[in-house]
CSV table of C-alpha atoms and ligand atoms in Angstrom, one decimal:
chain,number,residue,atom,x,y,z
A,16,MET,CA,4.4,-2.3,-30.1
A,17,SER,CA,1.5,-0.1,-29.3
A,18,GLN,CA,2.7,3.2,-28.0
A,19,GLN,CA,-0.7,4.9,-27.9
A,20,GLY,CA,-0.2,5.4,-31.7
A,21,MET,CA,2.9,7.4,-31.1
A,22,SER,CA,5.5,7.9,-33.9
A,23,ARG,CA,9.1,8.4,-33.2
A,24,ARG,CA,8.7,12.1,-33.9
A,25,GLU,CA,5.8,12.4,-31.5
A,26,PHE,CA,7.8,10.4,-29.0
A,27,VAL,CA,10.6,12.9,-29.0
A,28,GLY,CA,8.3,15.9,-29.2
A,29,GLN,CA,6.4,14.6,-26.2
A,30,THR,CA,9.5,14.5,-24.1
A,31,ALA,CA,11.6,17.5,-25.0
A,32,ALA,CA,8.9,20.2,-25.6
A,33,GLY,CA,6.1,18.5,-23.7
A,34,MET,CA,8.2,17.9,-20.6
A,35,ALA,CA,9.2,21.5,-20.6
A,36,LEU,CA,5.7,23.0,-21.0
A,37,GLY,CA,3.2,20.5,-19.8
A,38,MET,CA,0.9,20.7,-16.8
A,39,GLY,CA,2.3,23.9,-15.4
A,40,LEU,CA,4.3,21.9,-12.8
A,41,LEU,CA,7.5,23.7,-13.4
A,42,SER,CA,6.9,26.3,-10.7
A,43,GLY,CA,9.4,26.3,-7.9
A,44,ALA,CA,7.8,27.7,-4.8
A,45,CYS,CA,5.0,25.6,-3.4
A,46,SER,CA,2.6,27.3,-1.1
A,47,ALA,CA,0.9,24.1,0.3
A,48,PRO,CA,-1.0,23.0,-2.8
A,49,SER,CA,-4.3,21.3,-2.2
A,50,LEU,CA,-4.3,17.5,-2.0
A,51,ALA,CA,-4.9,15.7,-5.3
A,52,PRO,CA,-7.9,13.3,-5.2
A,53,ARG,CA,-6.7,9.7,-4.5
A,54,ARG,CA,-8.6,6.5,-5.3
A,55,ARG,CA,-9.2,4.6,-2.1
A,56,VAL,CA,-7.8,1.1,-2.8
A,57,GLY,CA,-9.9,-1.5,-0.9
A,58,PRO,CA,-8.5,-4.7,0.6
A,59,ASN,CA,-9.7,-6.8,-2.3
A,60,ASP,CA,-8.9,-4.3,-5.1
A,61,ARG,CA,-6.0,-4.5,-7.5
A,62,ILE,CA,-3.4,-1.8,-7.2
A,63,VAL,CA,-2.8,-0.3,-10.6
A,64,LEU,CA,0.8,0.5,-11.2
A,65,GLY,CA,2.9,2.5,-13.7
A,66,LEU,CA,6.7,2.2,-14.1
A,67,ILE,CA,8.9,5.3,-14.7
A,68,GLY,CA,12.3,4.2,-15.9
A,69,CYS,CA,12.3,0.7,-17.6
A,70,GLY,CA,16.0,0.0,-16.8
A,71,GLY,CA,17.7,-2.5,-14.6
A,72,MET,CA,16.1,-1.9,-11.2
A,73,GLY,CA,12.8,-0.3,-12.3
A,74,ALA,CA,12.1,-3.4,-14.3
A,75,ALA,CA,13.2,-5.7,-11.5
A,76,ASN,CA,10.9,-4.0,-9.1
A,77,MET,CA,8.0,-4.2,-11.6
A,78,ARG,CA,8.6,-8.0,-11.9
A,79,SER,CA,8.6,-8.4,-8.1
A,80,LEU,CA,5.4,-6.5,-7.8
A,81,MET,CA,3.8,-8.5,-10.7
A,82,GLY,CA,4.2,-11.6,-8.6
A,83,PHE,CA,1.3,-10.5,-6.5
A,84,ASP,CA,-2.3,-11.2,-7.7
A,85,ASP,CA,-3.5,-7.8,-6.4
A,86,VAL,CA,-1.3,-5.8,-8.8
A,87,GLN,CA,-2.0,-4.7,-12.4
A,88,VAL,CA,0.7,-3.0,-14.3
A,89,ALA,CA,-1.0,-0.6,-16.7
A,90,ALA,CA,1.7,1.7,-18.1
A,91,LEU,CA,5.4,2.0,-18.8
A,92,CYS,CA,7.4,5.1,-19.3
A,93,ASP,CA,11.0,5.6,-20.5
A,94,VAL,CA,12.8,8.3,-22.5
A,95,ASP,CA,14.7,5.6,-24.3
A,96,GLU,CA,12.5,3.6,-26.7
A,97,ALA,CA,15.0,0.8,-26.8
A,98,ARG,CA,14.5,0.0,-23.1
A,99,ILE,CA,10.8,-0.7,-23.2
A,100,PRO,CA,10.1,-3.8,-25.4
A,101,GLY,CA,11.2,-6.4,-22.8
A,102,ASP,CA,9.0,-5.0,-20.1
A,103,PHE,CA,6.2,-4.4,-22.6
A,104,LYS,CA,6.1,-8.1,-23.7
A,105,ASP,CA,6.2,-9.4,-20.1
A,106,VAL,CA,3.3,-7.1,-19.0
A,107,GLU,CA,1.3,-8.0,-22.1
A,108,THR,CA,1.8,-11.7,-21.5
A,109,LYS,CA,1.0,-11.6,-17.8
A,110,TYR,CA,-2.2,-9.5,-18.1
A,111,GLY,CA,-3.3,-10.3,-21.7
A,112,LYS,CA,-3.4,-6.6,-22.3
A,113,ALA,CA,-0.8,-4.3,-23.7
A,114,PRO,CA,0.4,-1.6,-21.3
A,115,ASP,CA,0.2,2.0,-22.4
A,116,VAL,CA,3.6,3.5,-23.2
A,117,TYR,CA,4.7,7.0,-22.3
A,118,ARG,CA,7.8,9.1,-22.8
A,119,ASP,CA,6.7,12.0,-20.5
A,120,TYR,CA,6.1,10.6,-17.1
A,121,ARG,CA,3.7,13.4,-16.3
A,122,ARG,CA,1.3,12.2,-18.9
A,123,MET,CA,1.2,8.9,-17.0
A,124,LEU,CA,0.6,10.8,-13.8
A,125,ASP,CA,-2.5,12.5,-15.4
A,126,ARG,CA,-4.2,9.1,-15.4
A,127,LYS,CA,-6.8,8.7,-12.7
A,128,ASP,CA,-6.8,4.9,-12.8
A,129,ILE,CA,-3.1,4.6,-11.8
A,130,ASP,CA,-2.7,4.3,-8.0
A,131,ALA,CA,1.0,4.1,-7.6
A,132,VAL,CA,4.2,4.4,-9.6
A,133,ILE,CA,7.6,2.8,-9.5
A,134,VAL,CA,10.4,5.4,-9.7
A,135,GLY,CA,13.3,3.5,-11.4
A,136,THR,CA,15.1,6.4,-13.1
A,137,PRO,CA,18.7,7.5,-12.4
A,138,ASP,CA,19.2,9.5,-9.2
A,139,HIS,CA,19.1,12.9,-10.8
A,140,TRP,CA,15.5,12.4,-11.8
A,141,HIS,CA,14.0,11.0,-8.5
A,142,ALA,CA,13.0,14.3,-6.9
A,143,LEU,CA,10.9,15.5,-9.8
A,144,ASN,CA,9.4,12.1,-10.6
A,145,LEU,CA,8.5,11.6,-7.0
A,146,ILE,CA,7.2,15.0,-6.1
A,147,HIS,CA,5.1,15.2,-9.2
A,148,ALA,CA,3.7,11.8,-8.5
A,149,VAL,CA,2.6,12.6,-5.0
A,150,GLU,CA,1.2,15.9,-6.2
A,151,ALA,CA,-0.9,13.8,-8.6
A,152,GLY,CA,-2.2,11.8,-5.7
A,153,LYS,CA,-0.1,8.7,-6.3
A,154,ASP,CA,1.8,6.4,-3.9
A,155,ALA,CA,5.3,5.4,-5.0
A,156,TYR,CA,7.9,2.7,-4.7
A,157,CYS,CA,11.0,4.9,-5.2
A,158,GLU,CA,14.5,3.7,-5.8
A,159,LYS,CA,17.4,4.6,-3.6
A,160,PRO,CA,19.3,6.8,-2.9
A,161,VAL,CA,16.3,9.0,-2.4
A,162,SER,CA,17.8,11.9,-4.3
A,163,HIS,CA,20.8,13.4,-6.1
A,164,ASN,CA,21.3,16.0,-3.4
A,165,LEU,CA,20.4,16.9,0.2
A,166,VAL,CA,17.9,19.7,-0.6
A,167,GLU,CA,15.9,17.4,-2.9
A,168,ALA,CA,15.7,14.6,-0.2
A,169,ARG,CA,14.3,17.1,2.3
A,170,SER,CA,11.8,18.4,-0.1
A,171,MET,CA,10.7,14.9,-1.3
A,172,ALA,CA,10.0,13.7,2.3
A,173,ALA,CA,8.0,16.9,3.0
A,174,ALA,CA,6.0,16.6,-0.2
A,175,ALA,CA,5.1,13.0,0.5
A,176,ARG,CA,4.0,13.9,4.0
A,177,HIS,CA,2.0,16.9,2.8
A,178,HIS,CA,0.2,14.8,0.2
A,179,LYS,CA,-0.3,11.8,2.5
A,180,SER,CA,1.3,9.5,0.0
A,181,VAL,CA,2.7,6.1,0.9
A,182,VAL,CA,6.3,5.9,-0.3
A,183,GLN,CA,8.5,2.8,0.1
A,184,VAL,CA,12.1,3.3,-0.8
A,185,GLY,CA,14.0,0.4,-2.5
A,186,THR,CA,16.4,-0.2,0.4
A,187,TRP,CA,15.2,-3.8,0.5
A,188,GLN,CA,17.9,-4.8,3.0
A,189,ARG,CA,15.4,-3.4,5.6
A,190,SER,CA,13.2,-6.4,4.8
A,191,THR,CA,15.9,-9.1,4.8
A,192,ARG,CA,16.4,-11.5,7.7
A,193,GLU,CA,20.2,-11.1,8.3
A,194,PHE,CA,19.8,-7.3,8.6
A,195,THR,CA,16.6,-7.3,10.7
A,196,ASP,CA,18.2,-9.9,13.0
A,197,ALA,CA,21.3,-7.8,13.4
A,198,ILE,CA,19.3,-4.6,14.0
A,199,ALA,CA,17.1,-6.4,16.6
A,200,TYR,CA,20.1,-7.8,18.4
A,201,VAL,CA,21.7,-4.3,18.7
A,202,ARG,CA,18.5,-2.6,19.6
A,203,ALA,CA,17.8,-5.2,22.3
A,204,GLY,CA,21.1,-4.2,24.0
A,205,LYS,CA,22.5,-7.7,23.6
A,206,LEU,CA,25.8,-6.2,22.2
A,207,GLY,CA,26.0,-3.9,25.2
A,208,ARG,CA,26.9,-0.2,24.6
A,209,VAL,CA,27.9,0.4,21.0
A,210,THR,CA,30.7,3.0,20.6
A,211,GLN,CA,31.6,2.6,17.0
A,212,CYS,CA,30.0,1.6,13.7
A,213,ARG,CA,31.7,0.8,10.5
A,214,ALA,CA,30.3,0.5,7.0
A,215,TRP,CA,32.0,0.0,3.7
A,216,ILE,CA,31.9,-1.0,0.0
A,217,ALA,CA,34.8,-2.2,-2.0
A,218,ASP,CA,34.6,-1.5,-5.7
A,219,ALA,CA,36.7,-0.5,-8.6
A,220,THR,CA,34.3,-0.1,-11.5
A,221,ARG,CA,35.6,1.6,-14.6
A,222,ILE,CA,33.4,3.2,-17.3
A,223,GLY,CA,36.3,3.6,-19.7
A,224,ARG,CA,37.2,6.4,-21.9
A,225,GLY,CA,34.4,7.4,-24.3
A,226,LYS,CA,34.0,10.1,-26.9
A,227,VAL,CA,31.3,12.5,-27.9
A,228,GLU,CA,28.9,10.6,-30.1
A,229,PRO,CA,25.7,11.3,-32.0
A,230,VAL,CA,22.6,10.7,-29.8
A,231,PRO,CA,21.0,7.4,-30.9
A,232,PRO,CA,17.6,7.9,-32.5
A,233,ASN,CA,15.9,5.8,-29.8
A,234,LEU,CA,17.0,8.1,-26.9
A,235,ASP,CA,15.6,11.5,-26.1
A,236,TYR,CA,18.8,12.7,-24.5
A,237,GLU,CA,17.4,16.1,-23.6
A,238,ALA,CA,14.8,14.4,-21.5
A,239,TRP,CA,17.3,11.9,-20.0
A,240,VAL,CA,19.5,14.8,-18.8
A,241,GLY,CA,16.4,16.6,-17.4
A,242,PRO,CA,17.3,18.9,-14.5
A,243,ALA,CA,21.0,18.0,-14.5
A,244,ALA,CA,23.7,20.0,-16.3
A,245,MET,CA,23.7,19.4,-20.1
A,246,THR,CA,26.9,17.7,-21.3
A,247,PRO,CA,27.6,16.3,-24.8
A,248,TYR,CA,26.3,12.7,-25.3
A,249,GLN,CA,28.7,9.9,-24.5
A,250,SER,CA,27.2,6.4,-24.3
A,251,ASN,CA,29.6,5.4,-21.5
A,252,LYS,CA,28.0,8.0,-19.2
A,253,VAL,CA,24.3,7.1,-19.7
A,254,HIS,CA,22.6,3.8,-18.7
A,255,TRP,CA,23.9,2.3,-15.5
A,256,ASN,CA,27.2,4.2,-15.7
A,257,TRP,CA,25.5,7.5,-14.7
A,258,ARG,CA,26.2,6.6,-11.0
A,259,TRP,CA,29.9,7.2,-11.4
A,260,VAL,CA,29.3,10.6,-12.9
A,261,MET,CA,28.6,13.2,-10.2
A,262,ASN,CA,26.3,15.2,-12.5
A,263,THR,CA,23.8,12.4,-12.4
A,264,GLY,CA,24.8,10.2,-9.4
A,265,GLY,CA,26.8,10.4,-6.2
A,266,GLY,CA,29.3,7.6,-6.6
A,267,LEU,CA,29.4,4.7,-4.2
A,268,THR,CA,28.8,6.8,-1.1
A,269,THR,CA,25.2,7.3,-2.2
A,270,ASP,CA,24.8,4.1,-4.3
A,271,TRP,CA,25.9,1.7,-1.5
A,272,GLY,CA,26.3,4.0,1.5
A,273,VAL,CA,22.5,4.3,1.5
A,274,HIS,CA,22.3,0.5,2.0
A,275,MET,CA,25.2,-0.1,4.4
A,276,MET,CA,25.1,3.1,6.6
A,277,ASP,CA,21.3,2.7,6.7
A,278,ILE,CA,21.8,-0.5,8.7
A,279,ALA,CA,24.1,1.2,11.2
A,280,LEU,CA,21.7,4.1,11.6
A,281,LEU,CA,18.8,1.8,12.1
A,282,GLY,CA,20.6,-0.3,14.7
A,283,MET,CA,21.5,2.8,16.7
A,284,SER,CA,17.9,4.2,16.5
A,285,ALA,CA,14.8,3.1,18.3
A,286,GLY,CA,12.6,3.2,15.2
A,287,GLN,CA,12.5,4.7,11.7
A,288,ASP,CA,13.3,8.2,12.9
A,289,LEU,CA,17.1,7.9,12.7
A,290,VAL,CA,19.9,9.2,14.8
A,291,MET,CA,21.8,11.7,12.7
A,292,PRO,CA,25.5,12.8,12.9
A,293,THR,CA,26.3,16.2,14.3
A,294,GLU,CA,29.6,16.5,12.4
A,295,VAL,CA,31.0,14.8,9.3
A,296,SER,CA,34.5,14.9,7.8
A,297,ALA,CA,35.7,13.0,4.7
A,298,TYR,CA,38.9,12.5,2.8
A,299,GLY,CA,39.6,10.8,-0.5
A,300,GLY,CA,39.3,11.4,-4.2
A,301,ARG,CA,40.1,9.7,-7.5
A,302,TYR,CA,43.4,7.9,-6.7
A,303,ALA,CA,43.1,4.5,-8.2
A,304,ILE,CA,41.1,4.8,-11.5
A,305,LEU,CA,42.7,7.5,-13.5
A,306,ASP,CA,42.4,6.7,-17.2
A,307,ASP,CA,38.6,6.8,-17.1
A,308,ASP,CA,35.7,9.1,-17.6
A,309,ARG,CA,34.3,8.6,-14.1
A,310,ASP,CA,34.6,11.6,-11.8
A,311,ALA,CA,33.2,9.9,-8.7
A,312,PRO,CA,35.8,9.2,-6.0
A,313,ASP,CA,37.2,5.7,-5.9
A,314,VAL,CA,38.5,6.3,-2.3
A,315,THR,CA,36.5,7.8,0.5
A,316,GLU,CA,37.2,7.7,4.3
A,317,ALA,CA,34.6,9.5,6.3
A,318,LEU,CA,34.1,10.0,10.0
A,319,LEU,CA,30.7,10.8,11.4
A,320,GLN,CA,30.3,12.0,15.0
A,321,PHE,CA,27.0,11.2,16.8
A,322,GLU,CA,25.7,12.5,20.1
A,323,GLY,CA,23.0,10.9,22.2
A,324,PRO,CA,23.8,8.0,21.8
A,325,ASP,CA,27.5,9.0,21.6
A,326,PHE,CA,29.4,7.0,19.0
A,327,VAL,CA,31.5,7.4,15.8
A,328,MET,CA,30.8,5.9,12.4
A,329,HIS,CA,33.4,5.2,9.9
A,330,TRP,CA,32.4,5.0,6.2
A,331,SER,CA,34.8,3.7,3.6
A,332,VAL,CA,34.8,3.4,-0.2
A,333,LEU,CA,37.8,1.2,-0.9
A,334,ARG,CA,39.4,-0.9,-3.5
A,335,ASP,CA,39.4,-4.2,-1.6
A,336,HIS,CA,38.9,-5.5,1.9
A,337,PRO,CA,40.9,-8.7,2.4
A,338,GLY,CA,39.3,-10.9,5.1
A,339,LYS,CA,36.0,-9.1,5.0
A,340,PRO,CA,33.0,-9.2,2.7
A,341,GLY,CA,33.1,-6.7,-0.1
A,342,HIS,CA,30.4,-4.7,1.6
A,343,GLY,CA,29.1,-4.7,5.2
A,344,THR,CA,28.2,-3.0,8.4
A,345,GLU,CA,29.8,-3.5,11.8
A,346,PHE,CA,28.7,-2.5,15.3
A,347,VAL,CA,31.6,-2.5,17.9
A,348,SER,CA,30.7,-2.7,21.6
A,349,ALA,CA,32.5,-1.1,24.5
A,350,ASP,CA,33.5,-4.6,25.6
A,351,GLY,CA,35.2,-5.3,22.3
A,352,ARG,CA,32.6,-7.6,20.6
A,353,THR,CA,31.8,-6.9,17.0
A,354,LEU,CA,28.6,-7.6,15.2
A,355,ARG,CA,29.2,-7.9,11.4
A,356,VAL,CA,26.4,-8.1,8.9
A,357,TRP,CA,26.5,-8.3,5.1
A,358,ARG,CA,24.2,-9.6,2.3
A,359,GLY,CA,24.0,-13.3,3.1
A,360,GLY,CA,24.6,-13.4,6.9
A,361,TRP,CA,25.7,-11.9,10.1
A,362,SER,CA,28.2,-13.0,12.8
A,363,LEU,CA,29.2,-12.0,16.3
A,364,LEU,CA,32.9,-11.9,17.0
A,365,ASP,CA,35.0,-11.7,20.2
A,366,PRO,CA,38.0,-9.2,20.3
A,367,ASP,CA,40.2,-11.9,18.8
A,368,GLY,CA,37.9,-12.4,15.9
A,369,LYS,CA,36.5,-15.8,17.1
A,370,GLU,CA,32.8,-16.4,16.3
A,371,LEU,CA,30.5,-16.3,19.3
A,372,PRO,CA,27.0,-17.9,19.4
A,373,LYS,CA,24.2,-15.6,18.4
A,374,GLU,CA,20.4,-15.7,18.5
A,375,GLU,CA,18.1,-15.3,15.6
A,376,SER,CA,15.0,-13.2,16.0
A,377,GLU,CA,11.5,-13.5,14.4
A,378,PRO,CA,11.5,-13.8,10.6
A,379,VAL,CA,10.5,-10.7,8.7
A,380,PRO,CA,6.7,-10.9,8.3
A,381,THR,CA,6.5,-9.9,4.6
A,382,ASP,CA,8.9,-9.1,1.8
A,383,HIS,CA,9.7,-5.5,0.8
A,384,TRP,CA,7.4,-5.3,-2.2
A,385,ARG,CA,4.5,-6.9,-0.4
A,386,ASN,CA,5.0,-4.6,2.5
A,387,PHE,CA,4.6,-1.6,0.1
A,388,LEU,CA,1.4,-3.0,-1.3
A,389,ASP,CA,0.0,-3.7,2.1
A,390,CYS,CA,0.7,-0.1,3.2
A,391,VAL,CA,-0.9,1.3,0.1
A,392,LYS,CA,-4.1,-0.5,1.2
A,393,SER,CA,-3.8,0.2,4.9
A,394,ARG,CA,-2.3,3.7,4.6
A,395,GLY,CA,0.3,2.4,7.0
A,396,THR,CA,4.0,3.3,7.2
A,397,PRO,CA,6.2,1.1,5.0
A,398,ARG,CA,9.4,-0.4,6.3
A,399,ALA,CA,11.6,1.9,4.3
A,400,ASP,CA,9.4,4.9,4.6
A,401,LEU,CA,10.6,7.9,2.5
A,402,ALA,CA,10.9,10.1,5.6
A,403,SER,CA,13.4,7.6,7.1
A,404,VAL,CA,15.5,6.7,4.1
A,405,ALA,CA,15.6,10.5,3.3
A,406,GLN,CA,17.6,10.8,6.5
A,407,THR,CA,20.0,8.0,5.5
A,408,THR,CA,20.3,9.6,2.1
A,409,ILE,CA,21.1,13.0,3.7
A,410,VAL,CA,23.9,11.3,5.7
A,411,CYS,CA,25.4,10.1,2.4
A,412,HIS,CA,25.1,13.6,1.0
A,413,LEU,CA,26.8,15.1,4.1
A,414,VAL,CA,29.8,12.7,3.4
A,415,ASN,CA,30.0,13.8,-0.2
A,416,ALA,CA,29.5,17.5,0.8
A,417,ALA,CA,32.4,17.2,3.3
A,418,LEU,CA,34.6,15.5,0.7
A,419,GLU,CA,33.7,18.0,-2.0
A,420,SER,CA,34.2,21.1,0.2
A,421,GLY,CA,37.1,19.8,2.2
A,422,GLU,CA,35.3,21.2,5.3
A,423,VAL,CA,33.8,19.7,8.4
A,424,VAL,CA,30.0,19.7,7.8
A,425,ARG,CA,27.7,20.1,10.7
A,426,TRP,CA,24.1,19.0,10.8
A,427,ASP,CA,21.2,20.2,12.9
A,428,LYS,CA,18.6,17.5,13.0
A,429,ALA,CA,15.8,19.6,14.5
A,430,ARG,CA,16.1,22.2,11.7
A,431,MET,CA,17.0,19.5,9.0
A,432,GLU,CA,19.7,21.9,7.9
A,433,VAL,CA,23.5,22.2,7.6
A,434,VAL,CA,24.9,24.5,10.4
A,435,GLY,CA,26.6,27.5,9.0
A,436,GLU,CA,27.8,27.6,5.4
A,437,SER,CA,30.2,24.7,5.3
A,438,GLY,CA,29.3,22.2,2.6
A,439,LYS,CA,26.5,24.4,1.2
A,440,GLU,CA,28.3,25.2,-2.0
A,441,THR,CA,28.6,21.6,-3.1
A,442,LEU,CA,26.6,19.6,-5.6
A,443,ALA,CA,25.9,17.2,-2.8
A,444,TYR,CA,23.9,19.9,-1.0
A,445,SER,CA,22.0,21.3,-3.9
A,446,ARG,CA,22.2,22.1,-7.6
A,447,PRO,CA,20.9,24.7,-10.0
A,448,TYR,CA,18.2,23.0,-12.1
A,449,ARG,CA,18.7,23.2,-15.8
A,450,LYS,CA,15.9,25.4,-17.3
A,451,PRO,CA,13.0,25.0,-17.5
A,452,TRP,CA,13.0,22.5,-14.6
A,453,LYS,CA,12.5,23.7,-11.0
A,454,LEU,CA,12.4,21.7,-7.8
A,455,PRO,CA,9.1,22.2,-6.0
A,456,VAL,CA,10.1,23.2,-2.6
A,457,TYR,CA,8.3,21.7,0.4
A,458,SER,CA,9.3,22.0,4.0
B,26,NAD,N1,17.7,-1.2,-4.5
B,26,NAD,C1,18.7,-1.7,-5.2
B,26,NAD,O1,19.4,-2.6,-4.7
B,26,NAD,C2,19.2,-1.0,-6.5
B,26,NAD,C3,20.0,-1.7,-7.4
B,26,NAD,C4,20.3,-1.1,-8.6
B,26,NAD,C5,19.8,0.2,-8.8
B,26,NAD,N2,19.1,0.9,-7.9
B,26,NAD,C6,18.6,2.2,-8.2
B,26,NAD,O2,17.6,2.2,-9.2
B,26,NAD,C7,17.6,3.4,-10.0
B,26,NAD,C8,17.8,3.0,-11.5
B,26,NAD,O3,19.1,2.4,-11.6
B,26,NAD,P1,19.4,1.4,-12.8
B,26,NAD,O4,20.7,0.8,-12.6
B,26,NAD,O5,18.2,0.6,-13.1
B,26,NAD,O6,19.6,2.6,-14.0
B,26,NAD,P2,19.4,2.4,-15.6
B,26,NAD,O7,20.2,3.5,-16.2
B,26,NAD,O8,19.7,1.0,-16.0
B,26,NAD,O9,17.8,2.7,-15.8
B,26,NAD,C9,17.2,3.9,-15.7
B,26,NAD,C10,16.2,4.0,-16.8
B,26,NAD,O10,15.5,5.3,-16.5
B,26,NAD,C11,15.2,5.9,-17.8
B,26,NAD,N3,15.0,7.3,-17.7
B,26,NAD,C12,15.9,8.3,-17.5
B,26,NAD,N4,15.2,9.5,-17.3
B,26,NAD,C13,13.9,9.2,-17.4
B,26,NAD,C14,12.7,10.0,-17.4
B,26,NAD,N5,12.7,11.3,-17.1
B,26,NAD,N6,11.5,9.4,-17.5
B,26,NAD,C15,11.4,8.0,-17.7
B,26,NAD,N7,12.5,7.2,-17.8
B,26,NAD,C16,13.7,7.8,-17.7
B,26,NAD,C17,16.5,5.6,-18.6
B,26,NAD,O11,16.3,5.7,-20.0
B,26,NAD,C18,16.7,4.1,-18.2
B,26,NAD,O12,16.1,3.2,-19.0
B,26,NAD,C19,18.8,4.2,-9.4
B,26,NAD,O13,18.3,5.2,-8.5
B,26,NAD,C20,19.6,3.2,-8.7
B,26,NAD,O14,20.4,3.7,-7.6
B,26,NAD,C21,18.7,0.2,-6.8
C-alpha cells in the first residue's frame, strides 16, 4: 500500500508529535479568523473528498458517496494502520488511482484540492476534526452525535457558520420516507395538538471485562485518545466500543437519542431551527450490566419540559420494550391518538391501540448523501444542517448532564446556554482537553 512513502515510524511520528505541533492550530481563543479560500465547485465538477476515520460508519459514508459520478475520493486518514487497507483497495479499484493516506488529519486538510471531508471518527474527535476542517475552507459530512459535549456542539455550529461551510450531519433518518411522512403529518396539524412525545432505545450491549494490554503496533493510541483523558490501552474500549465509555462517547442517549429525539424535535418545530426544552431531569445509571467495563448508563429515564408549544418529552434507555419496536418515536395528541415511527414504518393508533388509516406525503426528493453533494454545489442548507443537529445533540447532552449531576438542568435557547450552574460541572457539558489540544471557541 502506498502511504506517501511513509514508514511505520514516520506514521507514528506524524500523529503523536506532528498532531501536537503542526499548523499552529492548537490555540484556544478564536478572534474571528479570516475565511480560508475555498474552491468554488461548479455544477459539472467532481467534488474531491477525504475520509477522516476509516472505521464502520466513515467507510460506509464513503461508499455511499462513491456511488455518485461527481465524487472523487482522493485521500484516507486513520490513526490505526490496520483500518485502512479495505477502503484503500475499494478507492483504488473505483478510480484507478491509489488514494493518498494520512495519519494526521490536518495534513489532509492542508491540501487545496480537497473540497470536503467525511468525519467518521469517534465522538470525542468530532469537534477538532470539524472545526479544523471548516477553518481550512472545507465542507463536511460529519457523523452524529455532533460532539462529545455541549460546549463543543455550540462551538462547531458557530465555526461552520463563520466559515460558511456546508455541513451535513449523518442523521440520515431525516432523509427517510417513514420519518419525513411522520414529521409532515404532525407539522400539518393532522394529529391535532400534540401534548407528549416519547422516544426510546432498548439495548443491553456489553463490552466485557478487559485488561490493560500493550498497544498494537498498527495503532497510534496517543493520537486515538486525542483531547480525551488518557487511560491505559484496553482493546475492548477502543474501536466501536468507545461509545459505552463516557470518556469517548455518551452512551445510548447520544448514540441513539440523537436519532430518535431528533424526530420528535423536528415534528414539533416548523423547520430546522428546533424547539428546545426549558428544563430537563433524568434518572438512571448502571443497573443491569454490572460485570463489564462500560461506564455508560444502561437505564435512563428523562423528562424534558417544553414551552411554546407546551409539551413534555420522555426519553428512555431501557433493556427491552415488549410490544414496541426496539427504538422509536411517538407523538401523543390531546385527543388520545398516537403516531409511532421507527426505522421501517410508521403507524397511527387510536387510544385502544387500534391502527387508523394514515396518509403518505411526497417522497423525499433525494437521499441523504446526494443532498449533501447538491448543497456543496449550490451552497444551500442540507437537510441535517449542523446548526440544527447541534441543537438535537445539545438536548442529548442536557439529559446526560441532568443524569450525571442529579440536578434539574435549565436551558436558555436565546443564549444557547445552561441557566445558572446546574449541570455545568459534568462531562456532558464540557471537558478539559488533554494537552496540547485546545478547543477553538466560536460563538
Ligand atoms: N449515522 C449512523 O447511523 C451511525 C452509525 C454508526 C456510527 N455512527 C457514528 O460514526 C462515528 C464513527 O463510529 P464507528 O462505529 O464507525 O467507530 P469506529 O471506532 O468503528 O471507527 C472510528 C475510526 O476512526 C479512527 N480514528 C480515531 N481517531 C482518529 C483521528 N484523530 N484521525 C483519524 N482517524 C481516527 C479510528 O482508528 C477508527 O478506525 C461515530 O460518531 C458514530 O456515532 C453513525
